[in-house]
Every structure is written in C-alpha cells, then in structure tokens.
Coordinates of C-alpha atoms in Angstrom, one line a residue:
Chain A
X37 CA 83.0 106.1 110.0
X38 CA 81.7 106.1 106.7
X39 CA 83.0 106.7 103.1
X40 CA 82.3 110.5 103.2
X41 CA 83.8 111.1 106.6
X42 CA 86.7 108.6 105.7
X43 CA 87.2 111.2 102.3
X44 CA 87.3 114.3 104.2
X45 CA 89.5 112.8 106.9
X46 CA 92.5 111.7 104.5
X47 CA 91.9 114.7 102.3
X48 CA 92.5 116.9 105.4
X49 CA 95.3 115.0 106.7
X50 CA 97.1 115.0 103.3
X51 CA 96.8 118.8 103.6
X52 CA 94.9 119.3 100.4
X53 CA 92.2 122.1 99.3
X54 CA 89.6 121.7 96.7
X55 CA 91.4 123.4 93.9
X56 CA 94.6 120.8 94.8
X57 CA 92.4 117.6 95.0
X58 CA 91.1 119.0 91.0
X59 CA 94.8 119.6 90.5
X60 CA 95.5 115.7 91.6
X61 CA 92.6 113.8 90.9
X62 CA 90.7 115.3 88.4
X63 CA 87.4 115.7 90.4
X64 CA 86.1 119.6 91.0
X65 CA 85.1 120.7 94.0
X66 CA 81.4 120.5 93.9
X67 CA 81.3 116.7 93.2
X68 CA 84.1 116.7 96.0
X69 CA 82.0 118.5 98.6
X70 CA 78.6 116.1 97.5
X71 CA 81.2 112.8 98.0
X72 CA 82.1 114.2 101.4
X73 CA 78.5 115.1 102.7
X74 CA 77.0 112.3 101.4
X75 CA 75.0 113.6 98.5
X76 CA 76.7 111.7 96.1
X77 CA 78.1 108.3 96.1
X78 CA 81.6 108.2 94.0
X79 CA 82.2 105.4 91.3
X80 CA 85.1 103.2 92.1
X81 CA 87.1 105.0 89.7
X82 CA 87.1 108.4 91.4
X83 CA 87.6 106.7 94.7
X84 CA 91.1 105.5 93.0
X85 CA 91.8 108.8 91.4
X86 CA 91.0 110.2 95.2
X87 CA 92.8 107.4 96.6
X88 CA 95.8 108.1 94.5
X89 CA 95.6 112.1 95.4
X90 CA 95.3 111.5 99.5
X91 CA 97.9 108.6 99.1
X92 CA 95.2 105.6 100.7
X93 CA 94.6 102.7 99.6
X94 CA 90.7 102.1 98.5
X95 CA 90.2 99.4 101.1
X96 CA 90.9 102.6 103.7
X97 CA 87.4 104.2 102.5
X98 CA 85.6 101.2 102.0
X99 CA 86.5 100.3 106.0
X100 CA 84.6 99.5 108.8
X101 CA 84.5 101.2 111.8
X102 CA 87.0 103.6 113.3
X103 CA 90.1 104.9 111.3
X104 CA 93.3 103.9 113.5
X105 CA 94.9 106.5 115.3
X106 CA 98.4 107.0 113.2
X107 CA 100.8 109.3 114.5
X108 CA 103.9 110.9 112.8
X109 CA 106.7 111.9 115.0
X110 CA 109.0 114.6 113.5
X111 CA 112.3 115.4 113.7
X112 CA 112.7 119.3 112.2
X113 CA 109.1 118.8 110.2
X114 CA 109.6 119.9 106.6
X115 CA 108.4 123.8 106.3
X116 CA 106.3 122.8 103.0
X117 CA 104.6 119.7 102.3
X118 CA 104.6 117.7 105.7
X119 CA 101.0 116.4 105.5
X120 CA 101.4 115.0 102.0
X121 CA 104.5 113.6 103.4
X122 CA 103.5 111.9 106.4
X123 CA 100.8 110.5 103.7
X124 CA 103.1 109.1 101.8
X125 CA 105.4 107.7 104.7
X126 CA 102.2 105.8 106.3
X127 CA 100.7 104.8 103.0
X128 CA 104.7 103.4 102.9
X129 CA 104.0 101.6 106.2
X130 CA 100.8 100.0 105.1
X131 CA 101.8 99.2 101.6
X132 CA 105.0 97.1 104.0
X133 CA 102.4 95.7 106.0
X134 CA 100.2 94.1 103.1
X135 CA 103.2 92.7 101.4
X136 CA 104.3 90.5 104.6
X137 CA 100.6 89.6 105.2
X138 CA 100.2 88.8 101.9
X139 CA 103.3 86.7 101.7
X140 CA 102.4 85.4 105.6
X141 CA 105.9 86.9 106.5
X142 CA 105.0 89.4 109.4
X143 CA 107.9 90.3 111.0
X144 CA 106.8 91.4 115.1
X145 CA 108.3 93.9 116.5
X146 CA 111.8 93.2 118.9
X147 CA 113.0 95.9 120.3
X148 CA 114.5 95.9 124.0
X149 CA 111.4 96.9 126.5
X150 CA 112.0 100.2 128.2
X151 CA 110.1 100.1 131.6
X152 CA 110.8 103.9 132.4
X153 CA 109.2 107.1 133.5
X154 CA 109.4 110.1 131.0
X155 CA 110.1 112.7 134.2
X156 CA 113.1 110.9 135.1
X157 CA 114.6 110.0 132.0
X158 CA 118.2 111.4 131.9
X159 CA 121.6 111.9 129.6
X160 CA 122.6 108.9 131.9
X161 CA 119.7 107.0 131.1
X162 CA 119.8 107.5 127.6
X163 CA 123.4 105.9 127.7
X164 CA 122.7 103.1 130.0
X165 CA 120.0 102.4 127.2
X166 CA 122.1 103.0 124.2
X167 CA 124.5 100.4 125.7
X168 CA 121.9 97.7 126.2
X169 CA 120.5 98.3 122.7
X170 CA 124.0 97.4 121.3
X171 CA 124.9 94.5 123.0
X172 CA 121.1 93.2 122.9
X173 CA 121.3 93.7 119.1
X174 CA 124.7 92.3 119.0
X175 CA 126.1 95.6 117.3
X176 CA 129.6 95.7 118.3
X177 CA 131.8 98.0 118.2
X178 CA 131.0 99.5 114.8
X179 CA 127.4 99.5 115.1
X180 CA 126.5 102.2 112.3
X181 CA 127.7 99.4 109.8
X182 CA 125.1 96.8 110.8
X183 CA 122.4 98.8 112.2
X184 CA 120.0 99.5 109.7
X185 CA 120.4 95.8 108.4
X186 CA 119.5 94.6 111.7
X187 CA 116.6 97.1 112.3
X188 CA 115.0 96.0 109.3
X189 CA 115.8 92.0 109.3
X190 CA 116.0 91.0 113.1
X191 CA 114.0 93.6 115.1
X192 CA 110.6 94.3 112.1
X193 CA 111.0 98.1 111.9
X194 CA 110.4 99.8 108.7
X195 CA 112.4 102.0 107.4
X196 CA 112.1 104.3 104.4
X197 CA 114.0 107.1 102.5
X198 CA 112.4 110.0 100.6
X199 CA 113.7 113.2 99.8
X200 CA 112.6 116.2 102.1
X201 CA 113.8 119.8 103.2
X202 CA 115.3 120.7 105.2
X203 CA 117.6 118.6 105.5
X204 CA 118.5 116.8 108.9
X205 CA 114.8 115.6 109.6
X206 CA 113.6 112.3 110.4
X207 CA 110.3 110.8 111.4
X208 CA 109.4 107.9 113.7
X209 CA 105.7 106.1 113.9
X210 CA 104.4 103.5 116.0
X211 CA 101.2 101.7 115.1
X212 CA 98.9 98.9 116.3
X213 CA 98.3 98.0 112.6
X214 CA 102.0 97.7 111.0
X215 CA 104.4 98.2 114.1
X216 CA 107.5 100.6 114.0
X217 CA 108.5 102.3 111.0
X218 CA 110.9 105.5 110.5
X219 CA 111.6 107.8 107.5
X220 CA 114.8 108.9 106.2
X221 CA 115.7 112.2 104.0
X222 CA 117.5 110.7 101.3
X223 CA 119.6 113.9 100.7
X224 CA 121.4 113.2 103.3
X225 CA 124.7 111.6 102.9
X226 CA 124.7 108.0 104.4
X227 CA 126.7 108.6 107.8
X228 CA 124.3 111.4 108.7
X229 CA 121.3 109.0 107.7
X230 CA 123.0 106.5 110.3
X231 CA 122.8 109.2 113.4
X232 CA 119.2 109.7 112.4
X233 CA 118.3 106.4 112.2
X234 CA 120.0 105.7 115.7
X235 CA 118.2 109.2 116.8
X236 CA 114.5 107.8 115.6
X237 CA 115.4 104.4 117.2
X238 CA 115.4 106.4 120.7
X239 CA 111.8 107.8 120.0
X240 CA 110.3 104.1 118.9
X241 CA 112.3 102.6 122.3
X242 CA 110.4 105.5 124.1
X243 CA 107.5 105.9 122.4
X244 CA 104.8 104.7 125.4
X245 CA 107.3 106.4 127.9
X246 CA 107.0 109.8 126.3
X247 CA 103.7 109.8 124.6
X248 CA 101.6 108.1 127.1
X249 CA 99.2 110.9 126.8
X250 CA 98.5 111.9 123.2
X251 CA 95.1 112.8 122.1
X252 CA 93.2 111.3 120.0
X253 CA 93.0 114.1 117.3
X254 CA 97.0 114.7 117.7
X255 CA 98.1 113.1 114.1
X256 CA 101.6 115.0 114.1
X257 CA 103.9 115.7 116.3
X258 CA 107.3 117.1 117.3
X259 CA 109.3 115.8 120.3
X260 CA 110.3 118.5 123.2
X261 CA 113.8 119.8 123.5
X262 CA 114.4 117.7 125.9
X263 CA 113.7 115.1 124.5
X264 CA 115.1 115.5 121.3
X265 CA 118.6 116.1 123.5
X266 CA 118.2 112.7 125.1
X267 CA 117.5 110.7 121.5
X268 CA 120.8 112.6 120.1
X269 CA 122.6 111.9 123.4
X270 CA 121.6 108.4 122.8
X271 CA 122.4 107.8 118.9
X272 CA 125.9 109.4 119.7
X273 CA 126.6 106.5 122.1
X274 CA 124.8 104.0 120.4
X275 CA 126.6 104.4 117.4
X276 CA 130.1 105.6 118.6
X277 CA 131.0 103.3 122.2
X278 CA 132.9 104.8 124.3
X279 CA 135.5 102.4 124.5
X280 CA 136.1 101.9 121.1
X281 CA 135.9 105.6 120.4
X282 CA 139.0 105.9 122.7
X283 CA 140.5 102.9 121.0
X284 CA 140.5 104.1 117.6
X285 CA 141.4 107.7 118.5
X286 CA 144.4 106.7 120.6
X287 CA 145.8 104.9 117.8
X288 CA 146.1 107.7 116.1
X289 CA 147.3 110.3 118.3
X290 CA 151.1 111.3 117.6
X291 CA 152.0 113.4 120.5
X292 CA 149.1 114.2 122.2
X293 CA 148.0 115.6 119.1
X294 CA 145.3 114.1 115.9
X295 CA 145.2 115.2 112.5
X296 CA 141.9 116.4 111.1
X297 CA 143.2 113.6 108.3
X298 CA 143.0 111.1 111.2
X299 CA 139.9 112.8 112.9
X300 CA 137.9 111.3 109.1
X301 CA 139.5 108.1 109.0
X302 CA 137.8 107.3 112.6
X303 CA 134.7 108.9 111.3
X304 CA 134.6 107.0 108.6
X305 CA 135.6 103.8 110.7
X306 CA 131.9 104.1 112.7
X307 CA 130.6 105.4 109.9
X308 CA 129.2 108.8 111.4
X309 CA 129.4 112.3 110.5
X310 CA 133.1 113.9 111.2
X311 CA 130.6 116.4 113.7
X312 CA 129.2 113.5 115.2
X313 CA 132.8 112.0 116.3
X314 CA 133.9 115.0 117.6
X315 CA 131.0 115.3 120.1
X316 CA 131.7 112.6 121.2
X317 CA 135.4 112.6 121.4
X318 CA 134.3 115.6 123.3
X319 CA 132.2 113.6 126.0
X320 CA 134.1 111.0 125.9
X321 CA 137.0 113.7 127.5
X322 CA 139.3 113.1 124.1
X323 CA 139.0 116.5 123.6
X324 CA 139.2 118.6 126.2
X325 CA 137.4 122.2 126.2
X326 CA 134.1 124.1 126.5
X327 CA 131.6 124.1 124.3
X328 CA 132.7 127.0 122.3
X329 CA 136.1 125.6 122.0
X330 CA 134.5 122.4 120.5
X331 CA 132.4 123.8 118.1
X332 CA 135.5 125.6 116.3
X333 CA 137.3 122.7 116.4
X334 CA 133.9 121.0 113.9
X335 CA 133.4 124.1 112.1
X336 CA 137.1 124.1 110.8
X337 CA 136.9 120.1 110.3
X338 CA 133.7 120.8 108.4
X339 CA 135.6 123.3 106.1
X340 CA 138.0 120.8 105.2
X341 CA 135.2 118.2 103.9
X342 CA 136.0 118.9 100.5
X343 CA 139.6 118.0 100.8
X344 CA 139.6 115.3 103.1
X345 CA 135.7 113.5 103.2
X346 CA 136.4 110.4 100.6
X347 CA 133.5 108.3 102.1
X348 CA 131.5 107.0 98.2
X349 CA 127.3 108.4 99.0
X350 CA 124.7 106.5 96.8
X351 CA 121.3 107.6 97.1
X352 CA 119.4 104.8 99.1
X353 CA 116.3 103.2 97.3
X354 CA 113.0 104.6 98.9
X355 CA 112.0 101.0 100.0
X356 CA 114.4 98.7 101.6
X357 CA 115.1 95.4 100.3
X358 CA 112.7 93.2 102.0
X359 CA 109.9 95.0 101.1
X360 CA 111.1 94.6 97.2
X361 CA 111.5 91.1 98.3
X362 CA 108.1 90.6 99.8
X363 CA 106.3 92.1 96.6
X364 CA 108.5 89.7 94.1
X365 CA 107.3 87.0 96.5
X366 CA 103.8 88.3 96.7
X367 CA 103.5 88.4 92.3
X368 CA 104.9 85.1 92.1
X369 CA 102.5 83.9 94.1
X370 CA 99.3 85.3 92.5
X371 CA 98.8 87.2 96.1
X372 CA 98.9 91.0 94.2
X373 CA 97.8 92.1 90.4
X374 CA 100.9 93.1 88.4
X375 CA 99.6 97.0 88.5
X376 CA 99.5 97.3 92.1
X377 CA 103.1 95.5 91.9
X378 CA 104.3 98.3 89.8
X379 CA 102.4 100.6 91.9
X380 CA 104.5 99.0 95.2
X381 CA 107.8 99.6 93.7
X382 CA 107.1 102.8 91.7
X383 CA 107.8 101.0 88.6
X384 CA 106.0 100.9 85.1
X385 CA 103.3 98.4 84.8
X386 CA 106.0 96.6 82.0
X387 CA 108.6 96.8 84.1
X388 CA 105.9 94.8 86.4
X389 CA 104.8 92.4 83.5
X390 CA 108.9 91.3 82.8
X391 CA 108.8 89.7 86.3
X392 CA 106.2 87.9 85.1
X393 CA 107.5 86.6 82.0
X394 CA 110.2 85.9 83.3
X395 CA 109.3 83.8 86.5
X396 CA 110.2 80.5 86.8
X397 CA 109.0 77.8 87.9
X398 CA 110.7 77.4 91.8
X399 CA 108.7 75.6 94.6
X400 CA 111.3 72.7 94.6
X401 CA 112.2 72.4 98.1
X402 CA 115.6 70.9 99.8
X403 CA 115.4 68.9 103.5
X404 CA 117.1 71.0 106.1
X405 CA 118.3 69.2 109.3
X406 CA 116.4 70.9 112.5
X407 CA 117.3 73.5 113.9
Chain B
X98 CA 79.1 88.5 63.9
X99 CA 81.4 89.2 66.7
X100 CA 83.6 86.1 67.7
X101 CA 83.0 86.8 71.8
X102 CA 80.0 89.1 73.4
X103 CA 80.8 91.3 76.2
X104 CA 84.7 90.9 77.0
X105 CA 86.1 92.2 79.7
X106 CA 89.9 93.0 79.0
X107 CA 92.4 94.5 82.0
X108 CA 95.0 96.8 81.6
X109 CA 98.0 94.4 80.9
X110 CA 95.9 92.7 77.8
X111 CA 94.9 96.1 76.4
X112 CA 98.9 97.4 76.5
X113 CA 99.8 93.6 75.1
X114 CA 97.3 93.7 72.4
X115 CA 99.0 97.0 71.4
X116 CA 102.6 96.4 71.5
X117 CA 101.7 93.2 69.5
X118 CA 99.8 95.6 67.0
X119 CA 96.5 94.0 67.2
X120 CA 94.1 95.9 69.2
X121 CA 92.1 97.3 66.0
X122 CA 91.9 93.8 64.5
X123 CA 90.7 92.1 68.0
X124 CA 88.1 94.9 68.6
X125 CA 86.3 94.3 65.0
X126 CA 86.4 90.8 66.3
X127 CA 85.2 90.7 69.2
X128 CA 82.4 92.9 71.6
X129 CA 85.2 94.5 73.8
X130 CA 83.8 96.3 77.3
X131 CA 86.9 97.7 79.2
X132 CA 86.3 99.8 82.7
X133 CA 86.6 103.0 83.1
X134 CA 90.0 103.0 85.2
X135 CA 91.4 100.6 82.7
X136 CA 91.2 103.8 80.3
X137 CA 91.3 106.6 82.6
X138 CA 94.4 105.7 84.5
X139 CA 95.8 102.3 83.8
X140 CA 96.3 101.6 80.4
X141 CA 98.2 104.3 78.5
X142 CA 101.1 103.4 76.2
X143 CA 103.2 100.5 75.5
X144 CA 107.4 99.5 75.8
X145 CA 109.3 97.5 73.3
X146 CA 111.8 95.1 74.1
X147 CA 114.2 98.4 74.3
X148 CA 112.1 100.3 76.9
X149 CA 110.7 102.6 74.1
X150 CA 107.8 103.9 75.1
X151 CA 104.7 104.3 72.5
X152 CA 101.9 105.8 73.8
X153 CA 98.0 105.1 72.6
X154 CA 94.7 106.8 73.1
X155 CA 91.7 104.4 74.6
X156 CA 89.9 107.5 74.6
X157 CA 89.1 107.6 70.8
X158 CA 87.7 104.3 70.5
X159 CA 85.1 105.1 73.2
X160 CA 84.3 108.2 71.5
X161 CA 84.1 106.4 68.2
X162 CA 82.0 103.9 70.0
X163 CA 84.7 101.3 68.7
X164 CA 84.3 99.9 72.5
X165 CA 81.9 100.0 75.9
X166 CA 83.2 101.9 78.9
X167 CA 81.4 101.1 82.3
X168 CA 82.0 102.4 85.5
X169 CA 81.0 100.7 88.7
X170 CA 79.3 102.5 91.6
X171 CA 80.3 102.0 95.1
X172 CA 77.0 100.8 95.6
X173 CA 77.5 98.1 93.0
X174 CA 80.7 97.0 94.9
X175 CA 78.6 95.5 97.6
X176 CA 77.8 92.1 95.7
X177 CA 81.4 91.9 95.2
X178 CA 82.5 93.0 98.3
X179 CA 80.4 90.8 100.0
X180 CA 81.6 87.6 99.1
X181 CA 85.6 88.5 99.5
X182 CA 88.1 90.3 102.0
X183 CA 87.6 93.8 102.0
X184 CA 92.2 93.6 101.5
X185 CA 91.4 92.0 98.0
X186 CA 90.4 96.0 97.0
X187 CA 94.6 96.5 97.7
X188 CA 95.2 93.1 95.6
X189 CA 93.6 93.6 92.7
X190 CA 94.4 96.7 90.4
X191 CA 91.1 99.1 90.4
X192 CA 90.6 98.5 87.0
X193 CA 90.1 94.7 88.0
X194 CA 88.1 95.2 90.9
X195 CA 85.7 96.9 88.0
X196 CA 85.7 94.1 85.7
X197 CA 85.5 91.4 87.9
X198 CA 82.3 93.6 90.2
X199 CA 80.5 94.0 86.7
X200 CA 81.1 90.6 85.6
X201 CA 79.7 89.3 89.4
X202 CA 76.4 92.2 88.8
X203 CA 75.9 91.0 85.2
X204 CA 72.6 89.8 84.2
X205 CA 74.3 88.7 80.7
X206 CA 77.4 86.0 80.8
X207 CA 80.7 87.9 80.9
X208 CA 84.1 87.2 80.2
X209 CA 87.4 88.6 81.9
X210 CA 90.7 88.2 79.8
X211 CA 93.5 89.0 82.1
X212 CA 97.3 88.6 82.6
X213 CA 97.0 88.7 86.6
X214 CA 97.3 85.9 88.6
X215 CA 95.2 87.4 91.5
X216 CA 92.2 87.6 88.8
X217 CA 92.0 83.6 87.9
X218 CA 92.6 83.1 92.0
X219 CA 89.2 85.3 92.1
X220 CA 87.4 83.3 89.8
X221 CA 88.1 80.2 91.1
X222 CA 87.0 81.3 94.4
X223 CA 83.5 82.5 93.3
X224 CA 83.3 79.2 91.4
X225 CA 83.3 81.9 87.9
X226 CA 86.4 79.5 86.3
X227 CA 84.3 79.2 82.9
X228 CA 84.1 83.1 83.0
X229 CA 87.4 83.6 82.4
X230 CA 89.6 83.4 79.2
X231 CA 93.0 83.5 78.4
X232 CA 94.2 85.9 75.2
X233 CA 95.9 82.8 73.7
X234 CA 92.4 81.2 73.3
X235 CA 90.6 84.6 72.4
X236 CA 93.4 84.9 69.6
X237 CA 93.1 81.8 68.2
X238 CA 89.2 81.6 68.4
X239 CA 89.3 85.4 66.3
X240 CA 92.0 84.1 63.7
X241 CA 95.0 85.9 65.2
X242 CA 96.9 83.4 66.7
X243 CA 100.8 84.2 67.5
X244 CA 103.6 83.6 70.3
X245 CA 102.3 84.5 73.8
X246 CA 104.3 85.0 76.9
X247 CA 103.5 82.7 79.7
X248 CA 100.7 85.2 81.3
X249 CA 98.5 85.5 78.3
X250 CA 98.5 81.4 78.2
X251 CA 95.6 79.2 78.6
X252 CA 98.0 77.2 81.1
X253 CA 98.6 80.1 82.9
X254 CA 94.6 81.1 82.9
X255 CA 93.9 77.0 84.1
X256 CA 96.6 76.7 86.8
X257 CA 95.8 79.8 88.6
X258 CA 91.9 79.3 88.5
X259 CA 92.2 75.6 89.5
X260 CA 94.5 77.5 92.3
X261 CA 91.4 79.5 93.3
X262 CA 88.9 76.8 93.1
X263 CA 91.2 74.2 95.4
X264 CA 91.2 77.2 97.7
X265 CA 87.5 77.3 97.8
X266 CA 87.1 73.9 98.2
X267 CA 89.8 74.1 101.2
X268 CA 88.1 77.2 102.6
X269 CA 92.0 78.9 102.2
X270 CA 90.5 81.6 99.6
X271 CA 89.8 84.7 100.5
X272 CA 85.4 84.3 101.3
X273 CA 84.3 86.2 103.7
X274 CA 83.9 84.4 107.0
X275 CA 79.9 83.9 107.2
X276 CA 80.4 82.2 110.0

C-alpha cells in the first residue's frame, strides 16, 4: 500500500471528512483529494500536520507493504467520537511499543493460555478461569489492589486512561505489532476502573477463542451479549474470591444481619464498586433473593454513596508509569528528539528540554551476585 | 559578511535563541535556513524559569525575508530514507527529519545546530560529524558568547556525534541493512 492509500485509510478510520481534516490540519480538501489519488505528492510537513490530525505516526505513511490489521474491541463504544478515539488509543499502543524498542525493553506478552472453544464457554468456565488467572498471577485475596501493577509490570499489557462518554466503557486490542493493550475511561472512579480492567482482561484471555473469525476489513468491534456476561461473570470472581468474600462479610454480620456501613467497608477492602460486592455476595449465596430483590438492595446502597463512599478518587495519568519511564530512558539515551519526547508525554517541548538540562551523568554500574 | 552560510537551526535552538533574547542579533549574523515545520508547528513561543510563557512569530521574519524557509518533498526523503531505519521518522522531530533530508540533498555545505541528541547520533552515522555545530561555538564565532545549558554545548554536540560515528563503525547505528 502506498502513501495515498495509506492517507485515505487512516483518514477514514479516524472518522474524519474533508472540512474536519482542513479544521485539523490545515490542508483543504482539494490538495487532500490530489494527496489521496496520487496527483500530488505532500511535502513532509503536511504529512506531519496530516499525521497529527489522523493520530499516525509519519513512519505509518511512509511504510512498506500491508497496513496491520488492528482491531478495537469495545465495551459500550462511545456514541460520538469512537474512531478518533480508537486513533488515539492505538497510536497510544504504538507510541508504548517504540519506547520499549527504543530502550530494548520489550516486555512479551504472559498471560495464562486459554485452550477453549467459544460454543462452550460457560459462567463456570469463566470462574474456573478467573481462579487460575489469580493464583497464576499471584493476586491473592485482594487482587483489585495489585492487578493493574501486575498487568502492566509482569504480564506486558498496556494499559491506558482517557476520558470518554458514556461512562462505563472500556476497550481491549490485541496486535502482532505491540501485544495487548486496554483503554480505561478516566471518569470513572478507580474501583469501577478495576472491574473494567478485570472485564477487558477476559476479552484479551479470549481473544483467539472468540474472534477466531474476524474479517479482514472489521477494524471495530463490540463483543455479543453473551459474551460480555461471561467477561463480567469473570472480573466479579477475579476480583472478589469467593472465599474471601465470605470471610470479610462474615466478620461483619451482627445477627444475621450487615450494615450498608459494613457493606462499603468490604467494598472498599477489594477495592470494587459497592454494586459490584453485592453481586457477588449475591452469587456467592450471602444474600439471598431474586434478582429483583437484589437490585433494590444496590439501588438503595447506591443512594447512600454520598453519605457513606469515603474511598479518595485521583484522576489516573493517561500513560502508565513505565511508559513515562521508558521515554525518560529513551531521551537520556539520545534514542528520541526532545519534541517527540514532549509529544510522548503530552508535555511542552520545555518541559521536554528541563530533562535535559537536567540529566546527569548515570551509567555507573554496581556488581550484583547472580541470580 | 555573514559569520556562517546556510544554518540549519531546529526547534529547541530557535525557542533558546529567544528566551536568551538573541535571535535578531544571530540572524544578522549569520545566513539562517529553518524548515518549514520548525515554523509552522514546532517552534512557537518560549517559558522562563517561572513557566511564563512568551510567545514569538517566525512567520514575520520569513515574510521580511530576515530568514530561508524550505520544505522537503516526500520525494526528496528518499536519499535520506534510504540510508536509515524507516523508525528514525518516529525519532527525530519532523522539523529535524527536514533539516537533516536537506542538509543530506544539498549541493552546497550545510550546517545543523541542534539541542537533540538523536540529531549528532544521525550525523555521526552518515559520517556528516563536521556538518554539525553546537550554539556555544556559533555564539562565540558571531560575538555573542554567554552561559549555555549542557545541550547547546560543543561537549554535548562532540560526545553524541562520536556516539553515532562508533555506531557506524560497530555497524550498531541505525543504516539500513544492504545486505
């Protein structure tokens, strides 16, 4: 594929028209259209204002051969704006990717192999598998407090926050070129970010069981019911054990009977939502009762989040701490220019020179006995 | 007469040159060429010590032919392209890429002044050490020597061409395989 094709193919899958590429980039439609038929060859610094509207790097147009097939997985896709998302969440991945290249710190993929087939795959199955995730992760007992640590350090997936609507959606996407990533909504407070983390760890797990068969022009995508049912089923017991969910409850029960006080304090023990915890003290057969009965039981919990939710919510950084890491690493040494460095970490190309200036002088090294 | 012909300045020297409040003074001095994503996109406004931000118009001195604007087409990348890793287009800032594909297509002898790294690592590899130049030595050659961070040093400008060259030598760098 060629420069023109590779231009229309990341301006259509960043969702933009001609007026909205003039908008971005500065470039009107009629040199557009030349650029994508050929006609006209753009100088390199229209392919960067381009580059910068359809969120791709300029190495993508300049490539050889075919584009990689990249596919977003979605979770509740936002109503406005999901292609220029899914732009930016891939041009996330890649940016990842260079940095550990770059800084010859690629981080393989480790995730527990699921050998399974997608017509058989039950609620059972999806708790056998949330059990062997923790203990082959080592989560323990409280796994929402190590997870995404471990995600990100131990088992190479890449994991992002940006803010989106609605809110409650997630993203997943597997690729030959830069391995797992998934992409957080920001808004969200931090214990709900946890269950959707766990809930987009069940798609990457299952990714070649349940999409065996995409096609090659499928670029975005949204789970079945079913399956969707199976990756919740599965972060609830990843992230809340049974055992330990009976554990924790039981030592607050006061004859035969928990506070919605107590109900948050175990919430806030596994670190999920006060919802989550009661689906699964539900399931767990806690709390006994239909559906209907279980549901009143969160919506009257839920009403009484003003008074009794005191869990502290930051806003997560949109890039986790490795990746910063990685780009330091990379601008020490002399493997990236100090603009694309600001351009990584979205900060201003001073902001980029200071780590410069500032640098010292560290390739001292201290002998380690073997391992 | 000017003190240097056809200087190549990125982004990061431009914004230094103005925060130090030289940039008129160096551009009678000296035949300045900057590309045109260096003043498009790149190289905009400066911050003090405070975070202050003071913003500046490239723009005018092109107009007032006060310096040379080139832009590079795609075609001309080629020379370029084909002697490095099409990944050192993600490296490099665009603005860079420019310089350095100008300097590589130039019939006339160029030199790049930069605060990057990546851009001495470049020259060294292409065996181009002599075609680039530090703003300490640029200052000093026009009469406008000060205090330079470490970036804007000759040492800096030495150790990370000598760091390209040993890579070329080594066959580390980042040459295309011709193999």
């Amino acid at each position: 594929m060629g420069v023109p094709e590779r231009l229309q193919y990341a301006r259509q899958r960043a969702g933009l028209t001609g007026p909205q590429v003039k908008e971005r980039a500065g470039i009107g439609e009629s040199s557009l259209s030349e650029f994508e038929t050929g006609k006209r060859e753009p100088s390199l610094s229209q392919l960067h204002a381009l580059a910068g509207a359809y969120r791709r790097s300029i190495a993508f147009f300049l490539g050889e051969g075919p584009i990689p097939h990249e596919v977003v997985l979605w979770r509740d896709r936002p109503e406005e704006g999901s292609e220029d998302m899914e732009a930016r969440f891939l041009r996330l991945c890649e940016q990842y990717h260079n940095l550990e290249v770059w800084t010859h710190e690629e981080a393989p993929l480790s995730l527990p192999l699921v050998a399974a087939s997608r017509d058989g795959f039950s609620y059972g199955d999806a708790e056998v598998l949330a059990k062997r995730v923790r203990n082959e992760l080592n989560l323990g007992d409280r796994p929402a407090l190590s997870l995404l640590t471990v995600l990100e350090e131990v088992c190479g997936v890449k994991v992002f926050h940006l803010p989106f609507t609605p809110s409650g959606t997630g993203a997943s996407t597997k690729s030959e070129t830069f391995g797992a990533a998934v992409l957080l909504n920001s808004r969200n407070v931090r214990w709900r970010r946890n269950f959707d983390l766990a809930h987009e760890l069940f798609h990457l797990l299952t990714w070649d069981v349940f999409r065996t068969d995409l096609q090659a022009e499928v670029t975005s995508y949204s789970a079945s019911e079913y399956e969707e049912k199976l990756a919740t089923c599965f972060a609830r017991n990843l992230l809340m054990p049974a055992d330990a969910v009976r554990v924790a409850v039981s030592a607050k029960v006061k004859a035969d009977k928990i506070t919605f006080d107590d109900m948050y304090d175990v919430a806030r023990q596994f670190d999920v939502s006060i919802e989550a915890l009661i689906w699964q003290m539900n399931f767990v057969g806690l709390l006994p009762g239909r559906q209907e009965e279980t549901k009143a039981v969160i919506d009257r919990a839920k009403g009484l989040a003003p008074l009794l939710e005191e869990r502290e919510q930051t806003e997560p950084p949109v890039c986790p701490e490795r990746y910063k890491a990685l780009a330091i690493k990379a601008l020490r040494h002399g493997a990236i220019s100090i603009g694309r460095f600001a351009e990584y970490l979205s900060i201003s190309r001073q902001g980029a020179m200071r780590y410069v200036e500032q640098e010292v002088t560290d390739d001292e090294e201290v002998p380690v006995a073997p391992a | 007469m000017k003190k240097f012909r056809l200087l190549l300045l990125d982004a990061n020297v431009v914004i230094e040159l103005f925060r130090q409040g030289i940039w008129d003074r160096l551009i009678e001095a000296c035949d300045v060429h900057l590309a045109q994503t260096v003043i498009s996109t790149e190289a905009h406004f400066y911050e003090d010590s405070e975070g202050v931000r003071t913003d500046f118009d490239l723009g005018q001195y092109c107009k007032a032919r006060k310096i040379s604007v080139f832009d590079v087409a795609r075609s001309e990348l080629t020379t370029f392209r084909a002697q490095f890793d099409p990944t050192y287009f993600e490296k490099l800032d665009p603005g860079e890429t420019e310089s350095l594909a100008y300097l590589v297509n130039s019939k006339d002898t160029c030199l790049i002044c930069s605060a990057d790294k990546i851009v001495y690592r470049v020259l060294g590899n292409l065996n181009r050490g002599e075609q680039g130049i530090s703003l300490e030595e640029i200052l000093q050659k026009a009469g406008l020597g000060r205090k330079l961070s470490w970036p804007f040093s000759k040492a800096f400008r030495e150790t990370w061409t000598k760091k390209g060259f040993q890579e070329r030598i080594s066959g580390t760098g980042h040459q295309r395989n011709r193999g």
